Coordinates of C-alpha atoms and ligand atoms in Angstrom, one line a residue:
M1 CA 1.7 104.8 57.2
A2 CA 3.6 104.7 60.5
N3 CA 0.1 104.9 62.2
A4 CA -0.3 101.3 61.3
M5 CA 2.3 100.4 63.9
M6 CA 0.2 101.6 66.8
G7 CA -1.8 99.9 69.1
N8 CA -4.8 101.9 70.8
L9 CA -5.3 102.2 74.6
G10 CA -8.2 104.4 75.6
G11 CA -7.6 106.9 72.8
Q12 CA -3.7 106.7 73.7
P13 CA -1.9 105.5 70.8
I14 CA 0.8 102.9 71.7
L15 CA 3.9 102.2 69.5
I16 CA 4.6 98.6 69.1
L17 CA 7.4 98.9 66.8
P18 CA 10.5 101.3 66.7
E19 CA 9.8 104.7 65.3
G20 CA 10.3 105.0 61.4
T21 CA 9.5 101.4 60.9
L22 CA 7.4 101.0 57.6
R23 CA 4.5 98.6 57.1
Q24 CA 2.4 97.9 54.2
M25 CA -0.6 95.7 54.5
G26 CA -3.2 93.7 52.6
K27 CA -3.6 94.8 49.0
D28 CA -1.1 97.5 49.1
A29 CA 1.7 95.1 50.1
Q30 CA 0.5 92.5 47.4
R31 CA 0.3 95.1 44.6
N32 CA 3.5 96.6 45.6
N33 CA 5.3 93.0 45.9
I34 CA 3.8 91.7 42.4
A35 CA 5.0 95.1 40.7
A36 CA 8.4 94.4 41.9
A37 CA 8.5 90.7 41.0
K38 CA 7.0 91.8 37.3
G39 CA 9.6 94.5 37.1
V40 CA 12.4 91.8 37.6
A41 CA 10.9 89.7 35.0
D42 CA 10.4 92.5 32.5
A43 CA 14.1 93.3 33.0
V44 CA 15.1 89.9 31.4
K45 CA 12.2 89.3 29.2
T46 CA 13.7 90.9 26.0
T47 CA 16.8 88.5 26.3
L48 CA 14.7 85.4 26.1
G49 CA 15.6 83.0 23.2
P50 CA 17.8 83.1 20.0
K51 CA 16.6 86.5 18.9
G52 CA 16.8 88.0 22.4
M53 CA 18.9 90.9 22.8
D54 CA 21.8 91.3 25.1
K55 CA 22.3 93.8 28.1
M56 CA 25.1 95.9 29.1
L57 CA 25.6 96.6 32.8
V58 CA 28.0 99.1 34.1
D59 CA 28.8 98.9 37.8
S60 CA 29.6 101.9 40.2
I61 CA 33.3 101.6 39.1
G62 CA 32.6 101.5 35.4
D63 CA 33.2 97.8 34.9
I64 CA 31.2 96.5 32.1
V65 CA 29.3 93.1 31.6
I66 CA 27.5 92.4 28.2
T67 CA 25.4 89.5 28.4
N68 CA 22.3 87.7 27.5
D69 CA 22.4 85.3 30.6
G70 CA 19.3 85.9 33.1
V71 CA 21.1 85.1 36.2
T72 CA 24.3 87.1 35.3
I73 CA 21.9 90.3 34.6
L74 CA 20.1 89.8 37.8
E75 CA 23.2 89.3 39.8
E76 CA 24.8 92.4 38.4
M77 CA 21.7 94.6 38.9
E78 CA 22.4 95.0 42.7
I79 CA 18.6 94.5 43.2
E80 CA 17.5 95.8 46.7
H81 CA 13.6 95.3 47.0
P82 CA 13.0 92.1 49.1
V83 CA 10.7 90.7 46.7
A84 CA 12.7 91.4 43.6
K85 CA 15.6 89.6 45.5
M86 CA 13.2 86.5 45.7
M87 CA 13.0 86.5 42.1
V88 CA 16.8 86.6 41.8
E89 CA 16.7 83.6 44.1
V90 CA 14.8 81.9 41.4
A91 CA 17.3 82.3 38.7
K92 CA 20.1 81.4 40.9
T93 CA 18.3 78.3 41.9
Q94 CA 17.6 77.3 38.2
N95 CA 21.3 78.0 37.6
E96 CA 22.7 76.0 40.3
E97 CA 20.0 73.0 39.8
V98 CA 20.3 73.0 35.9
G99 CA 22.8 75.7 34.7
D100 CA 20.4 76.9 32.0
G101 CA 16.9 78.1 31.7
T102 CA 17.4 81.0 34.2
T103 CA 15.5 83.6 32.0
T104 CA 12.6 81.3 31.5
S105 CA 12.2 80.7 35.1
V106 CA 12.1 84.4 36.0
V107 CA 9.9 85.3 33.3
L108 CA 7.3 82.5 34.1
A109 CA 7.4 83.5 38.0
G110 CA 6.7 87.2 36.8
E111 CA 3.8 86.1 34.5
L112 CA 2.3 83.9 37.1
L113 CA 2.3 86.8 39.3
K114 CA 0.6 88.8 36.8
K115 CA -2.2 86.5 36.1
A116 CA -2.4 86.3 40.0
E117 CA -2.9 90.0 40.2
E118 CA -5.9 89.7 37.8
L119 CA -7.6 87.2 39.9
L120 CA -6.9 89.2 43.1
E121 CA -8.7 92.3 41.3
Q122 CA -11.8 89.9 40.8
D123 CA -11.8 89.3 44.6
I124 CA -10.4 85.6 44.5
H125 CA -8.7 85.1 47.8
P126 CA -4.8 84.4 47.6
T127 CA -5.2 81.1 49.1
V128 CA -7.5 79.9 46.5
I129 CA -5.1 81.2 43.9
T130 CA -2.2 79.5 45.5
R131 CA -4.1 76.2 45.7
G132 CA -5.0 76.4 42.0
F133 CA -1.4 77.2 41.1
K134 CA -0.2 74.0 43.2
I135 CA -2.4 71.9 41.3
G136 CA -1.3 73.6 38.1
K137 CA 2.3 73.2 39.1
D138 CA 1.8 69.3 40.0
E139 CA 0.0 68.6 36.8
A140 CA 2.3 70.4 34.5
L141 CA 5.1 68.3 35.9
K142 CA 3.1 65.4 35.2
I143 CA 2.5 66.3 31.7
L144 CA 6.0 67.2 30.9
E145 CA 7.1 63.6 32.0
E146 CA 4.6 62.3 29.6
I147 CA 5.8 64.3 26.5
A148 CA 9.4 63.7 27.4
R149 CA 11.6 61.3 25.4
P150 CA 14.6 59.4 26.4
I151 CA 18.3 60.2 25.5
S152 CA 21.4 58.3 26.4
L153 CA 25.5 58.8 26.1
G154 CA 25.3 57.3 22.7
D155 CA 22.9 60.1 21.1
T156 CA 25.8 62.4 20.3
D157 CA 23.8 64.3 17.6
T158 CA 21.0 65.1 20.2
L159 CA 23.5 66.0 22.7
K160 CA 25.0 68.6 20.2
M161 CA 21.4 69.9 19.4
I162 CA 21.0 70.5 23.2
A163 CA 24.2 72.4 23.4
L164 CA 23.4 74.2 20.4
T165 CA 19.9 75.2 21.8
S166 CA 21.4 76.3 24.9
M167 CA 24.0 78.5 23.3
S168 CA 21.7 80.0 20.6
G169 CA 21.1 83.8 21.0
K170 CA 24.4 84.3 22.7
S171 CA 26.8 86.3 20.9
V172 CA 28.8 83.2 20.2
E173 CA 26.3 81.7 17.6
R174 CA 28.6 81.5 14.7
A175 CA 31.0 79.5 16.5
S176 CA 28.3 77.3 18.1
P177 CA 28.9 74.1 16.2
H178 CA 32.4 73.9 17.2
L179 CA 31.7 74.8 20.8
A180 CA 28.8 72.3 20.9
D181 CA 31.5 69.5 20.0
V182 CA 33.8 70.7 22.4
V183 CA 31.0 70.8 25.2
V184 CA 29.5 67.3 24.4
S185 CA 33.1 65.7 24.3
A186 CA 33.9 67.5 27.6
V187 CA 30.7 66.0 29.2
K188 CA 31.2 62.4 27.8
E189 CA 34.7 62.5 29.1
V190 CA 33.7 63.1 32.7
A191 CA 30.5 61.1 32.6
R192 CA 30.6 57.9 34.8
M193 CA 27.8 55.2 35.3
E194 CA 26.6 54.5 38.8
G195 CA 24.6 51.3 38.4
S196 CA 22.4 52.1 35.5
K197 CA 22.5 55.8 36.1
I198 CA 24.7 58.4 34.4
V199 CA 26.6 60.6 37.0
I200 CA 28.3 63.8 35.9
D201 CA 30.1 66.2 38.2
T202 CA 30.3 69.6 36.2
D203 CA 33.1 70.6 38.5
D204 CA 35.3 68.1 36.8
I205 CA 35.0 70.4 33.8
K206 CA 37.4 73.3 34.2
R207 CA 37.0 76.2 32.2
E208 CA 40.1 78.4 31.6
K209 CA 39.6 81.8 29.9
K210 CA 42.2 83.4 27.4
H211 CA 41.5 86.2 25.1
G212 CA 43.2 86.9 22.2
G213 CA 42.0 84.1 19.7
S214 CA 38.6 83.4 18.4
A215 CA 35.7 81.3 19.6
E216 CA 36.8 78.6 17.0
D217 CA 40.0 78.3 18.9
T218 CA 38.3 76.9 22.2
E219 CA 39.7 73.6 22.7
L220 CA 39.1 70.5 25.0
I221 CA 42.0 69.4 26.9
K222 CA 42.0 66.0 28.4
G223 CA 43.7 66.9 31.5
I224 CA 44.1 70.3 33.3
V225 CA 45.5 73.6 32.1
V226 CA 47.1 75.6 34.6
D227 CA 47.6 79.4 34.2
K228 CA 51.3 79.4 35.2
E229 CA 54.3 79.2 33.4
V230 CA 57.6 76.9 33.8
V231 CA 59.5 78.6 36.5
H232 CA 63.0 78.7 35.4
P233 CA 64.2 79.3 31.8
S234 CA 66.6 76.4 31.7
M235 CA 63.9 73.9 32.6
P236 CA 62.5 71.5 29.9
K237 CA 59.3 73.0 28.3
K238 CA 57.9 69.7 27.5
I239 CA 58.0 66.3 29.5
D240 CA 56.8 63.0 27.7
D241 CA 55.3 60.3 30.2
A242 CA 55.3 62.9 33.0
K243 CA 55.7 61.7 36.4
I244 CA 54.1 64.4 38.5
A245 CA 54.7 65.4 42.2
L246 CA 52.1 67.5 43.7
L247 CA 53.1 69.5 46.7
D248 CA 51.5 71.9 48.8
V249 CA 54.8 72.9 50.6
A250 CA 57.2 75.6 49.5
L251 CA 60.6 74.8 48.3
E252 CA 62.1 77.6 50.2
V253 CA 64.1 77.8 53.4
K254 CA 61.9 79.7 55.8
E255 CA 63.2 83.0 57.2
T256 CA 64.6 82.4 60.8
E257 CA 61.6 81.1 62.4
T258 CA 63.0 80.8 66.2
D259 CA 63.8 84.0 68.0
A260 CA 67.5 83.2 67.8
E261 CA 69.5 85.8 66.0
I262 CA 72.1 84.9 63.6
R263 CA 75.0 87.3 64.0
I264 CA 77.3 87.3 61.1
T265 CA 80.5 88.9 61.8
S266 CA 83.0 87.7 59.2
P267 CA 82.8 86.8 55.5
E268 CA 83.7 83.2 56.3
Q269 CA 80.5 83.1 58.2
M270 CA 78.3 84.5 55.8
Q271 CA 79.6 82.0 53.5
A272 CA 78.9 79.3 55.8
F273 CA 75.3 80.4 56.3
L274 CA 74.6 80.6 52.4
E275 CA 76.0 77.0 52.0
T276 CA 74.0 75.7 54.7
E277 CA 70.8 77.2 53.1
Q278 CA 71.9 76.1 49.6
K279 CA 72.6 72.6 51.1
M280 CA 68.9 72.6 52.7
L281 CA 67.5 73.6 49.3
K282 CA 69.5 70.9 47.4
D283 CA 68.3 68.4 49.7
M284 CA 64.7 69.2 49.2
V285 CA 65.1 69.1 45.4
E286 CA 66.9 65.6 46.0
K287 CA 64.0 64.4 47.7
V288 CA 61.8 65.3 44.7
V289 CA 64.3 63.5 42.4
A290 CA 64.3 60.5 44.7
S291 CA 60.5 60.1 44.2
G292 CA 61.2 59.6 40.3
A293 CA 59.3 62.7 39.5
N294 CA 60.2 64.6 36.2
V295 CA 57.4 67.4 36.9
L296 CA 56.7 69.3 39.9
M297 CA 53.4 71.3 40.5
C298 CA 53.9 73.4 43.5
Q299 CA 51.1 75.2 45.4
K300 CA 53.6 77.3 47.1
G301 CA 56.8 79.1 46.1
I302 CA 60.1 77.7 44.8
D303 CA 63.2 79.4 45.9
D304 CA 65.5 80.6 43.0
V305 CA 68.4 78.1 44.2
A306 CA 65.9 75.3 44.2
Q307 CA 64.7 76.2 40.9
H308 CA 68.3 76.1 39.5
Y309 CA 68.7 72.5 41.2
L310 CA 65.5 71.3 39.6
A311 CA 66.4 72.7 36.3
K312 CA 69.9 70.8 36.4
K313 CA 67.9 67.6 37.0
G314 CA 65.9 68.1 34.1
I315 CA 62.6 68.7 36.1
L316 CA 59.7 70.8 34.8
A317 CA 58.4 72.8 37.7
T318 CA 55.5 75.5 38.2
R319 CA 54.8 77.3 41.6
R320 CA 51.8 79.1 43.1
V321 CA 49.5 76.7 41.3
K322 CA 45.9 77.5 42.6
K323 CA 44.5 75.1 45.3
S324 CA 41.4 74.4 43.1
D325 CA 43.9 73.4 40.4
M326 CA 45.9 71.2 42.6
E327 CA 42.8 69.2 43.6
L328 CA 41.9 68.9 39.9
L329 CA 45.4 67.8 39.0
A330 CA 45.3 65.1 41.8
K331 CA 42.0 63.8 40.5
A332 CA 43.2 63.9 36.9
T333 CA 46.6 62.3 37.3
G334 CA 45.9 60.0 40.0
G335 CA 48.5 61.7 42.2
K336 CA 48.5 62.7 45.8
I337 CA 49.0 66.1 47.4
I338 CA 52.0 65.9 49.7
S339 CA 52.3 68.5 52.4
N340 CA 55.7 67.2 54.0
L341 CA 58.5 66.5 51.5
D342 CA 59.9 63.6 53.5
D343 CA 56.6 61.7 52.9
L344 CA 56.9 62.1 49.1
Q345 CA 57.2 58.5 47.4
S346 CA 57.0 57.2 44.0
N347 CA 53.5 56.0 44.4
D348 CA 52.3 59.4 45.2
L349 CA 53.1 60.7 41.9
G350 CA 50.5 61.4 39.2
F351 CA 50.8 60.5 35.6
A352 CA 50.2 62.2 32.2
K353 CA 51.2 61.4 28.8
L354 CA 52.6 64.8 28.2
V355 CA 53.1 68.1 30.3
E356 CA 54.1 71.0 28.2
E357 CA 54.4 74.8 28.2
K358 CA 52.6 76.5 25.6
K359 CA 51.9 80.2 24.7
I360 CA 48.2 81.1 24.5
G361 CA 47.4 84.6 23.8
G362 CA 51.0 85.9 24.5
E363 CA 50.9 84.3 28.0
A364 CA 52.6 80.9 28.9
M365 CA 50.3 78.2 30.4
T366 CA 51.2 74.7 31.6
F367 CA 49.1 71.9 29.9
I368 CA 48.7 68.4 31.4
R369 CA 47.6 66.4 28.7
E370 CA 46.2 62.8 28.5
A371 CA 46.3 62.3 32.3
K372 CA 46.1 58.8 33.6
N373 CA 42.3 59.0 34.5
P374 CA 40.9 61.8 32.3
K375 CA 38.0 62.1 34.8
A376 CA 38.9 66.1 34.9
V377 CA 39.1 67.9 31.7
T378 CA 39.6 71.6 30.9
I379 CA 37.8 73.6 28.3
L380 CA 40.0 76.5 27.2
V381 CA 37.7 79.2 26.1
R382 CA 38.9 81.6 23.8
G383 CA 37.7 84.7 22.3
S384 CA 38.7 88.1 20.8
T385 CA 38.4 90.4 23.9
E386 CA 37.8 89.8 27.7
H387 CA 34.1 90.8 27.4
V388 CA 33.6 88.3 24.4
V389 CA 35.5 85.5 26.3
D390 CA 33.4 86.0 29.4
E391 CA 30.2 85.7 27.5
I392 CA 31.5 82.8 25.6
D393 CA 32.4 81.1 28.9
R394 CA 28.9 81.7 30.2
S395 CA 27.3 80.1 27.2
V396 CA 29.6 77.2 27.5
E397 CA 28.7 76.8 31.2
D398 CA 25.1 76.9 30.3
A399 CA 25.7 74.3 27.7
V400 CA 27.7 72.0 30.0
G401 CA 24.7 72.3 32.5
A402 CA 22.1 71.5 29.8
V403 CA 24.0 68.6 28.3
S404 CA 24.6 67.1 31.7
S405 CA 21.2 67.5 33.1
A406 CA 19.7 66.0 29.9
L407 CA 22.1 62.8 30.5
E408 CA 21.6 62.6 34.2
I409 CA 17.7 62.8 34.0
G410 CA 18.0 60.9 30.7
K411 CA 15.0 62.8 29.2
I412 CA 14.5 65.6 26.8
V413 CA 11.8 67.9 25.4
A414 CA 11.6 69.9 22.2
G415 CA 12.0 73.5 22.8
A416 CA 10.8 76.7 21.0
G417 CA 8.0 77.1 23.2
S418 CA 6.4 73.7 22.2
P419 CA 6.3 72.2 25.8
E420 CA 4.9 75.1 27.4
E421 CA 2.1 75.3 24.9
E422 CA 1.4 71.5 25.2
V423 CA 1.2 71.7 28.7
A424 CA -1.1 74.8 28.7
M425 CA -3.4 73.0 26.4
R426 CA -3.7 69.9 28.5
L427 CA -3.8 71.8 31.7
R428 CA -6.8 74.0 30.5
K429 CA -8.7 70.7 29.9
I430 CA -7.8 69.2 33.4
A431 CA -9.0 72.7 34.8
E432 CA -12.4 71.9 33.6
K433 CA -12.8 69.0 36.4
Y434 CA -12.4 71.6 39.0
S435 CA -15.2 73.9 40.2
G436 CA -15.3 77.8 40.1
R437 CA -12.5 79.9 41.3
E438 CA -10.1 77.0 41.6
Q439 CA -10.7 76.4 37.9
L440 CA -9.9 80.1 37.2
A441 CA -6.6 79.7 39.0
I442 CA -5.5 76.6 37.2
K443 CA -6.5 78.2 33.9
A444 CA -4.5 81.2 34.9
F445 CA -1.5 78.9 35.5
A446 CA -2.0 77.5 31.9
E447 CA -2.1 80.9 30.4
A448 CA 0.8 82.1 32.4
L449 CA 2.9 79.3 30.7
E450 CA 2.2 80.7 27.4
V451 CA 4.3 83.8 28.2
I452 CA 7.3 81.7 26.8
P453 CA 6.1 81.1 23.3
R454 CA 4.6 84.6 23.2
T455 CA 7.8 86.3 24.4
L456 CA 10.0 84.0 21.9
A457 CA 7.4 85.4 19.1
E458 CA 7.7 89.0 20.4
N459 CA 11.6 88.8 20.5
G460 CA 11.6 87.0 17.1
G461 CA 9.9 90.1 15.7
L462 CA 6.7 87.9 15.1
D463 CA 3.2 88.8 15.7
P464 CA 2.7 87.3 19.1
I465 CA -1.3 86.8 18.9
D466 CA -1.2 85.3 15.5
T467 CA 1.8 83.0 16.5
L468 CA -0.1 82.0 19.6
V469 CA -3.2 81.1 17.6
E470 CA -1.2 78.8 15.2
M471 CA 0.6 77.2 18.0
R472 CA -2.9 76.3 19.6
V473 CA -4.1 75.0 16.5
A474 CA -0.9 72.8 15.9
H475 CA -1.1 71.4 19.5
D476 CA -4.9 70.8 19.2
Q477 CA -4.0 68.4 16.2
G478 CA -1.6 66.6 18.4
K479 CA 1.5 68.1 17.0
I480 CA 3.2 68.0 20.5
T481 CA 6.5 69.1 19.5
W482 CA 5.6 72.0 17.2
G483 CA 7.0 75.4 18.4
I484 CA 8.2 78.8 17.0
N485 CA 10.9 78.8 14.3
V486 CA 12.2 82.2 14.9
F487 CA 14.4 82.1 12.0
S488 CA 11.7 81.3 9.4
G489 CA 8.9 83.0 11.3
K490 CA 6.7 79.9 11.0
V491 CA 5.3 77.4 13.5
D492 CA 6.8 74.1 12.8
D493 CA 8.4 71.0 14.3
A494 CA 11.0 72.1 16.8
L495 CA 12.6 68.6 17.0
A496 CA 12.9 68.6 13.3
D497 CA 14.8 72.1 13.7
G498 CA 17.1 70.8 16.3
V499 CA 15.5 72.7 19.0
V500 CA 16.0 70.3 22.0
E501 CA 16.2 71.0 25.7
P502 CA 16.7 68.8 28.8
L503 CA 13.6 68.0 30.7
K504 CA 14.9 69.3 33.9
V505 CA 15.2 72.9 32.5
K506 CA 11.5 72.8 32.0
T507 CA 10.4 71.1 35.2
Q508 CA 12.9 73.0 37.3
A509 CA 11.7 76.4 36.0
I510 CA 8.1 75.6 36.7
K511 CA 8.9 74.4 40.1
S512 CA 10.8 77.3 41.2
A513 CA 8.6 79.9 39.4
A514 CA 5.3 78.4 41.0
E515 CA 7.0 78.2 44.3
A516 CA 8.2 81.7 44.3
A517 CA 4.9 83.0 43.0
E518 CA 3.2 81.3 45.8
M519 CA 5.4 82.5 48.5
I520 CA 5.1 86.1 47.2
L521 CA 1.1 85.9 47.0
R522 CA 1.0 84.4 50.8
I523 CA 2.7 87.9 51.7
D524 CA 0.0 90.4 53.0
D525 CA 2.2 92.4 55.5
V526 CA 5.6 93.9 54.9
I527 CA 7.3 95.4 57.9
S528 CA 10.5 97.1 57.1
A529 CA 13.0 98.5 59.4
N530 CA 13.8 102.1 58.8
K531 CA 17.2 101.5 57.3
L532 CA 15.5 99.6 54.4
S533 CA 13.2 102.4 53.7
R534 CA 15.9 104.8 52.0
G535 CA 13.9 107.7 53.2
G536 CA 10.1 107.8 53.3
G537 CA 8.6 104.8 51.9
M538 CA 9.0 101.5 50.0
P539 CA 10.4 102.0 46.6
P540 CA 7.4 101.5 44.2
G541 CA 9.2 98.8 42.2
G542 CA 12.3 98.5 44.2
M543 CA 14.5 98.3 41.4
P544 CA 17.2 100.9 40.1
G545 CA 15.7 102.9 37.2
G546 CA 12.4 101.2 37.9
E547 CA 10.6 102.6 34.7
D548 CA 10.0 98.7 33.6
M549 CA 7.3 98.5 36.5
G550 CA 3.8 97.3 35.8
E551 CA 3.1 97.0 32.0
Ligands
ADP1 P1 17.1 80.9 29.3 O1 17.9 81.6 30.4 O2 15.9 80.5 29.9 O3 17.8 79.5 28.9 P2 17.5 81.4 26.6 O4 17.8 82.9 26.1 O5 18.4 80.5 26.6 O6 17.0 81.7 28.0 O7 16.2 81.1 25.7 C1 15.6 79.8 26.0 C2 14.5 79.7 25.1 O8 14.7 79.9 23.8 C3 13.9 78.2 25.2 O9 12.5 78.3 25.3 C4 14.3 77.7 23.9 O10 13.4 76.6 23.6 C5 14.4 78.8 23.0 N1 15.1 78.6 21.8 C6 16.5 78.3 21.9 N2 16.9 77.9 20.5 C7 15.7 78.2 19.7 C8 15.6 78.3 18.2 N3 16.5 78.0 17.3 N4 14.3 78.4 17.9 C9 13.3 78.8 18.6 N5 13.5 78.8 20.1 C10 14.6 78.5 20.6
MG2 MG1 19.5 79.3 27.6

C-alpha cells in the first residue's frame, strides 16, 4: 500500500510521505472504519438493558473491573484504532452530558454505520447518506420532543422510577428501591431554582465509597463525609452545634526555613529551643480558639503538640483533608477556607448541627451533618466487596445523572425501546416525502433506531423478530409508550411498568451517535504514521481480541 504514497514524475516515483506511512483510501478505508466502529458497538451490546450481562475487564497488572456500564467498559478496554476511539468519545460525551445512556449511544452509532455500509454497497454516495442521516436526526429530535411528558420536583414517584430504570440491570438490582430513594433525596437537596428553571450541579453530590456493608446500608448524609479520623485520641468524637474552622495551612513549626544554622551546645539551649517551638504551636492553637471554633478541618498537617493543645481545648480536629473536600465543606457549612491563621475570624467559621466520628467498615470517618446550607450532600455508598461497591457507585452515579437531567430539562419519555420504536415509525412516514436515495437513507436511520428494542429483546432472551413485529403493531395503533417488558416477555405499556427515562438520554444519544456516524462516513482516506501501524497494516478491526468484528 506504500505505493499509494508516491507521485509520479516521468516514470520516476516520488515519495511525498515518509517511508513506512500507511494509507487506506476509498472503500477500503470506509469498510475498515465501519468494521472498527461496529466492533466497539458489538462489544457493549450484550450489556444493554435490565437483562444485559456484565463484563469482567482485567488490565495488564491484573486489576479487575466487573461492570455493565458502557463508558467504563470502553475506557478500560484501552482501544487503539482511531475510529474505535471516536466511538469511545461518543460514550464519554453521553456520560458527561447526561450521565446515563452510554451503551445506547454507542450501540446506535454502530447500527447507523452498519446501515450506512449497506447503502454504500448499493453505490449510494456517502454525502447522500450523511444528508439523509442529518434529516433523520433532526426529525427524530422533533418527534422525541413531541412525545415527551413534563416532570417537576414534586413528582417524587416518577423521579424514583427514573432512578430505578437507570439502575436496573446493574448488579445492585435488589437494593435498588432503597438506592432510588437515596438518589432522589440527594438530587432534591441540591436542586435550586433559577427563575423558573431547575438547576442541579451534580458535583454538589459527593459519593464516598466504603465496602464491608450491604447496598441497603447506603446512606444520604446532609453534609459531607470526610474519609479522615479525629486526629488525637483525647479529642471529643462528637460536637453538637459545630463551629468549624477550615484551614489550608499546617499547624506545624516549619523546619528552619532560613539558612541560619542553630547550634545547640547545652541542654539549657535545647530546652529553650523546644519551649519556643511549643509556644509557637500553642499560639497557633490559641488563634483557632479565639475564633470561637470547636471543630478544625485542616487541609495540611497538625503537629503532635498542637494536637495536644487542641484536645485540651476540647476541639475536634482532622488533618490532611482533601482539597476537593475542603471546597465542599466550605460550600456546605458556609465557612471560608483560611490560608493565614492571623486572618481567622469568627465570621469565617462554618456551621453544622453535628460533627462526629463514626466507624464505617472498620475505618473511622468524620461526618459533618445538617450543615448550615445543605447544598452539598454525600452519598455514602456501601456494598460487600470493593468490586461490588465500585459497581454500585457507578449505578448511583448514572441514577443521579438521569434524575438530574430529567429535572433540568423537565421532560421524560417512557423507556423499554418505546421511544425508539415510535420515532422509527414516524420517521418512516416522513421519509416518504423525500425522493429516491435520500429516502432510503432516512429509512435506514429509522431502522437503525430499532436496534434498541431489538437488542433489549435479544438480551432478554426473547425472539427479536416477533417482538419487533408486536412493537410495530402496537405503535401503529397509537400506543406510544408501549415497549418491551423483559420480565414478562410481553410488549406492554412501559409507563405503567415504571420504565421511565429522561428525554435528554434519548436526544443526546441520537445526537452524538448521528454526528459520530456522519464524521466516520466522511472519511475516505486514512494516512497513518508508521508508529501507529504496529508492524505492517492497519489492524482489521483495531481492537484487542477483535473477534467481535463484523456480524
Ligand atoms: P445505557 O448505558 O444505555 O443506559 P442500560 O444497560 O442502562 O444502558 O440500558 C438502558 C435501556 O434499558 C434503555 O433503553 C431502557 O429503557 C431499558 N430498560 C431499563 N429498564 C427496563 C425495564 N425494566 N424493562 C425494559 N427495558 C428497560
Ligand atoms: Mg443506563
